[in-house]
PDB file of C-alpha atoms in Angstrom:
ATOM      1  CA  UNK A1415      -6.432  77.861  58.243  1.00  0.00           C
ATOM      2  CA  UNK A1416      -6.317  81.067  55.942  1.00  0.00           C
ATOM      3  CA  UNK A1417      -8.684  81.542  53.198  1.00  0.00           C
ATOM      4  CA  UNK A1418      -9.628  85.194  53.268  1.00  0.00           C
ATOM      5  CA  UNK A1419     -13.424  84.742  54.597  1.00  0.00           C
ATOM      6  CA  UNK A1420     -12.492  82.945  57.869  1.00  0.00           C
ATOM      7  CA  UNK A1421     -10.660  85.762  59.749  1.00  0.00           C
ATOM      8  CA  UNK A1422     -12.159  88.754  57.538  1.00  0.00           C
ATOM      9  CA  UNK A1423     -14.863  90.905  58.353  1.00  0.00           C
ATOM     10  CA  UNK A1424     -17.508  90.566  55.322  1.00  0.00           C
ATOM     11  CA  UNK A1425     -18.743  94.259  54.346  1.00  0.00           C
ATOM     12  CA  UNK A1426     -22.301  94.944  54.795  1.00  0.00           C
ATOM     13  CA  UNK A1427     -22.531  96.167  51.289  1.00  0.00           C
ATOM     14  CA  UNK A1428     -20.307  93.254  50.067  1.00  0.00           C
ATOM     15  CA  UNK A1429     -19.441  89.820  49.323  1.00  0.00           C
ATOM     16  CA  UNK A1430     -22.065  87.348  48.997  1.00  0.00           C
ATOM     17  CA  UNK A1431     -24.032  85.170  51.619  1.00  0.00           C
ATOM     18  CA  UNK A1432     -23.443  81.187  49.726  1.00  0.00           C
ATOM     19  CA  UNK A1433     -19.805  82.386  48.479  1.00  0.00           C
ATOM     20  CA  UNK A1434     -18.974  82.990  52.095  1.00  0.00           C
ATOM     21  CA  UNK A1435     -20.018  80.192  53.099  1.00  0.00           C
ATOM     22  CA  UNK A1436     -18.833  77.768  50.622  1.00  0.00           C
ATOM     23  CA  UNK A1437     -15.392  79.432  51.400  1.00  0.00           C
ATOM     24  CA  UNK A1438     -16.225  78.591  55.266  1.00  0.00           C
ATOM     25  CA  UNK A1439     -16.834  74.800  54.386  1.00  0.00           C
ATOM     26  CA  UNK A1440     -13.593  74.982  52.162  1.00  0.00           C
ATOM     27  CA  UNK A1441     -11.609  74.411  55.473  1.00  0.00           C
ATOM     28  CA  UNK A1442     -12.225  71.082  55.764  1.00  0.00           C
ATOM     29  CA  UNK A1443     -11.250  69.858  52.187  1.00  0.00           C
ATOM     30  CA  UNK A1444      -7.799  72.144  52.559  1.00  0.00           C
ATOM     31  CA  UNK A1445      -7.170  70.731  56.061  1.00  0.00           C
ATOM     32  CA  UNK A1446      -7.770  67.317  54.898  1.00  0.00           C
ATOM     33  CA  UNK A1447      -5.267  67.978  51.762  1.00  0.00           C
ATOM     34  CA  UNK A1448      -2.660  69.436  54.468  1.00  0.00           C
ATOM     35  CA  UNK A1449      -3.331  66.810  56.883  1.00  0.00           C
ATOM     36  CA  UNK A1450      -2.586  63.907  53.688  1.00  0.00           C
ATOM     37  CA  UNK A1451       0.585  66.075  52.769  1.00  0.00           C
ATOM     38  CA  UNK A1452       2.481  66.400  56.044  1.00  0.00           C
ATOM     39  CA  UNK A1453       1.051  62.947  57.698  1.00  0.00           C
ATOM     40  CA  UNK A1454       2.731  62.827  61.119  1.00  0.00           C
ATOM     41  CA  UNK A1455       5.208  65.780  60.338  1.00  0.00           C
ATOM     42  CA  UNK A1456       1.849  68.236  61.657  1.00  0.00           C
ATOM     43  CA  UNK A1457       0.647  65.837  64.402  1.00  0.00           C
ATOM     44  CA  UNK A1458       0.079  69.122  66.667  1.00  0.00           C
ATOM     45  CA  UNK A1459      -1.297  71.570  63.912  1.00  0.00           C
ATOM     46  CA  UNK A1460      -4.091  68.041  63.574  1.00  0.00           C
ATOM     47  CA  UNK A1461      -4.591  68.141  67.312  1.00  0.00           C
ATOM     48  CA  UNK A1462      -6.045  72.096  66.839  1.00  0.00           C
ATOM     49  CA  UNK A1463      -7.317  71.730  63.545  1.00  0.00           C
ATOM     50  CA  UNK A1464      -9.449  68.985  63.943  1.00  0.00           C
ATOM     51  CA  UNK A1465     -11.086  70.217  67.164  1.00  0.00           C
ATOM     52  CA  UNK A1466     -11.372  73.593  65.767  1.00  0.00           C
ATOM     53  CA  UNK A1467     -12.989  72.199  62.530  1.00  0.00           C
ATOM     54  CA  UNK A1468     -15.192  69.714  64.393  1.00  0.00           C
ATOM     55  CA  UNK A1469     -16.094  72.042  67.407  1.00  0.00           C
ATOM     56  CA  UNK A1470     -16.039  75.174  66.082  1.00  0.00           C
ATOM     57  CA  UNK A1471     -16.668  75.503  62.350  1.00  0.00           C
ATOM     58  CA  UNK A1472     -18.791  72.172  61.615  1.00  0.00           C
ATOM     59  CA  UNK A1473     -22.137  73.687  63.899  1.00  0.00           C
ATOM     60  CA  UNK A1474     -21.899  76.750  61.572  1.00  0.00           C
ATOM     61  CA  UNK A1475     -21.616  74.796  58.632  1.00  0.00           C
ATOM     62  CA  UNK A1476     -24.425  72.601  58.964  1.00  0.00           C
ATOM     63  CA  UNK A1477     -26.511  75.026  60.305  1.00  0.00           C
ATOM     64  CA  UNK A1478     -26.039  77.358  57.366  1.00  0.00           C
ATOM     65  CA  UNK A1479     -26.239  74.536  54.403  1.00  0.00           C
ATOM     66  CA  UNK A1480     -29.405  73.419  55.503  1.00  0.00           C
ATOM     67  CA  UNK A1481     -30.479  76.995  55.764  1.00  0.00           C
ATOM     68  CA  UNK A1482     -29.323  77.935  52.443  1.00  0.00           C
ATOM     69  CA  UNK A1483     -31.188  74.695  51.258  1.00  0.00           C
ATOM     70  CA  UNK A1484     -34.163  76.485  52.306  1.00  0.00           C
ATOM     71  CA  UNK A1485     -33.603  79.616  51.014  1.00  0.00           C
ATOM     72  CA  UNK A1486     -32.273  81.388  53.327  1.00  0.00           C
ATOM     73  CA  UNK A1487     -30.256  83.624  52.002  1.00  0.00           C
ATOM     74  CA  UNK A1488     -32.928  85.074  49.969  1.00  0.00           C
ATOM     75  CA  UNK A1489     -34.429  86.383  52.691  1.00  0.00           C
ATOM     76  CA  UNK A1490     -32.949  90.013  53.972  1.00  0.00           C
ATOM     77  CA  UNK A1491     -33.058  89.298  57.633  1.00  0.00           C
ATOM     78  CA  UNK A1492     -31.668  85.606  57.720  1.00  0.00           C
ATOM     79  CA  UNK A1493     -28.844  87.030  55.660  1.00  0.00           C
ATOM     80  CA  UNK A1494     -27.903  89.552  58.525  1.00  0.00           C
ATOM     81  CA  UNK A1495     -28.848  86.686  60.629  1.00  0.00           C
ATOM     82  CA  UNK A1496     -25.901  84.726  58.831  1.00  0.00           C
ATOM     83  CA  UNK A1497     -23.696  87.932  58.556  1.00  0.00           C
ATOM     84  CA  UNK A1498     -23.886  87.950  62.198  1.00  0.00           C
ATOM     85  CA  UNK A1499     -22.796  84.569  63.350  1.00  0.00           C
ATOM     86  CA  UNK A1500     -20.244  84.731  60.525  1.00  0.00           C
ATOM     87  CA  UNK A1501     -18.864  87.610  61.938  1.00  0.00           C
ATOM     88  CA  UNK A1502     -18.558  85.198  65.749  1.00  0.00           C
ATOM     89  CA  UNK A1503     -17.188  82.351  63.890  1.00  0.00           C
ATOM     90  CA  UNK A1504     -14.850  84.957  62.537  1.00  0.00           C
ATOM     91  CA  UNK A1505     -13.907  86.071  66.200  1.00  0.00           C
ATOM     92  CA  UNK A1506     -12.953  82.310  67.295  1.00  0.00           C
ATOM     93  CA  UNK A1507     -11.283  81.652  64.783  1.00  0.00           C
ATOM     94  CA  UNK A1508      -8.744  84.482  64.794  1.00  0.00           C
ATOM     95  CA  UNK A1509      -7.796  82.846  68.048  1.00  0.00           C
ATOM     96  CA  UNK A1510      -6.642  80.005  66.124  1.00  0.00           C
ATOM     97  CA  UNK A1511      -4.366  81.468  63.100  1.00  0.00           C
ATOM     98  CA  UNK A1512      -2.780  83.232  66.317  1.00  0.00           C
ATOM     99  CA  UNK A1513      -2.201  79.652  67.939  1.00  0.00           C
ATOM    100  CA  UNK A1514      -1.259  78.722  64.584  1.00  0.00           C
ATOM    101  CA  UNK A1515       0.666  80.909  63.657  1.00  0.00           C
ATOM    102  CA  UNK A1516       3.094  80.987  66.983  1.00  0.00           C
ATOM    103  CA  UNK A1517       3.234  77.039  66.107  1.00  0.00           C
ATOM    104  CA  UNK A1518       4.506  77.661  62.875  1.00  0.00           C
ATOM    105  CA  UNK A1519       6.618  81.000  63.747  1.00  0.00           C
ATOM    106  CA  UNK A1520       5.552  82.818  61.002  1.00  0.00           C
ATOM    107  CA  UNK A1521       3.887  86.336  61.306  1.00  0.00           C
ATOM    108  CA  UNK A1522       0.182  86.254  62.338  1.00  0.00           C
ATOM    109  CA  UNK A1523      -1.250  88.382  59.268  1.00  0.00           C
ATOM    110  CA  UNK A1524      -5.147  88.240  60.551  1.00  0.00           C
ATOM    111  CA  UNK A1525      -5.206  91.616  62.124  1.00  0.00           C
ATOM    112  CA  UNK A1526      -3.954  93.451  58.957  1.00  0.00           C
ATOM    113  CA  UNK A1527      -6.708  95.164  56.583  1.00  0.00           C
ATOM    114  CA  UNK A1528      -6.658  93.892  53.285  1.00  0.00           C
ATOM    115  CA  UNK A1529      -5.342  97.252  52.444  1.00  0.00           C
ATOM    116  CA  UNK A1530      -2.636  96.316  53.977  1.00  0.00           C
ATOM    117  CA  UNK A1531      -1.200  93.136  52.390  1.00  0.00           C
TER     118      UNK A1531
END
C-alpha cells in the first residue's frame, strides 16, 4: 500500500489536485494485481487491505471523482478543501503501512522525508 501520495504530505506549492488523486484511486487496481498474484499466500494482508480500501479510501475516492467531475479542482478553495482531507486520509493510512509493514517485517519507510530515501 505504497505509492508515494498515500502516506506523503502534498506541498502547498506542489503536486497537482487530479494527479493526487488518480494516484489515491491507484490502490485499488495494485491491490487487486497483488491480491491475483499471491492468492491465499496474503490471506491476512486481504483481511486489512480490503477493509482499509473499502472503509477508508473508497469514501474519499468517490467523493473526490465526482467532485473533480464538477470542476472542482478548478476552484482555489475546494482544492484546499481536497488538500485537507487528503492530508486525513494520509494520517489513517500511515497506520496501515505500519500494520503492514510489521506483517511483512520489513522496515516501515513512511515516516522518512523523501530527502531521505
Amino acid at each position: 500500500m505504497g505509492n508515494f501520495i498515500t502516506t506523503q504530505c502534498l506541498q502547498p506549492d506542489h503536486g497537482d489536485e487530479k494527479a493526487a488523486l488518480d494516484s489515491i484511486y491507484a490502490l485499488f487496481g495494485l491491490t487487486r494485481e497483488t491480491l491475483r498474484q499471491q492468492g491465499r499466500h496474503c490471506n491476512e494482508f486481504a483481511k486489512i487491505a480490503i477493509v482499509v480500501l473499502n472503509q477508508v479510501v473508497r469514501p474519499f475516492t468517490a467523493k473526490w471523482h465526482k467532485e473533480s467531475l464538477a470542476g472542482a479542482f478548478g476552484i482555489p478553495a475546494r482544492c484546499q478543501e481536497f488538500r485537507d482531507e487528503l492530508s486525513a486520509l494520509q494520517q489513517n493510512l500511515r497506520k496501515y503501512t505500519k500494520m503492514l509493514a510489521d506483517m511483512a517485517d520489513v522496515e516501515d519507510l513512511t515516516g522518512l522525508s523523501p530527502t531521505n530515501l
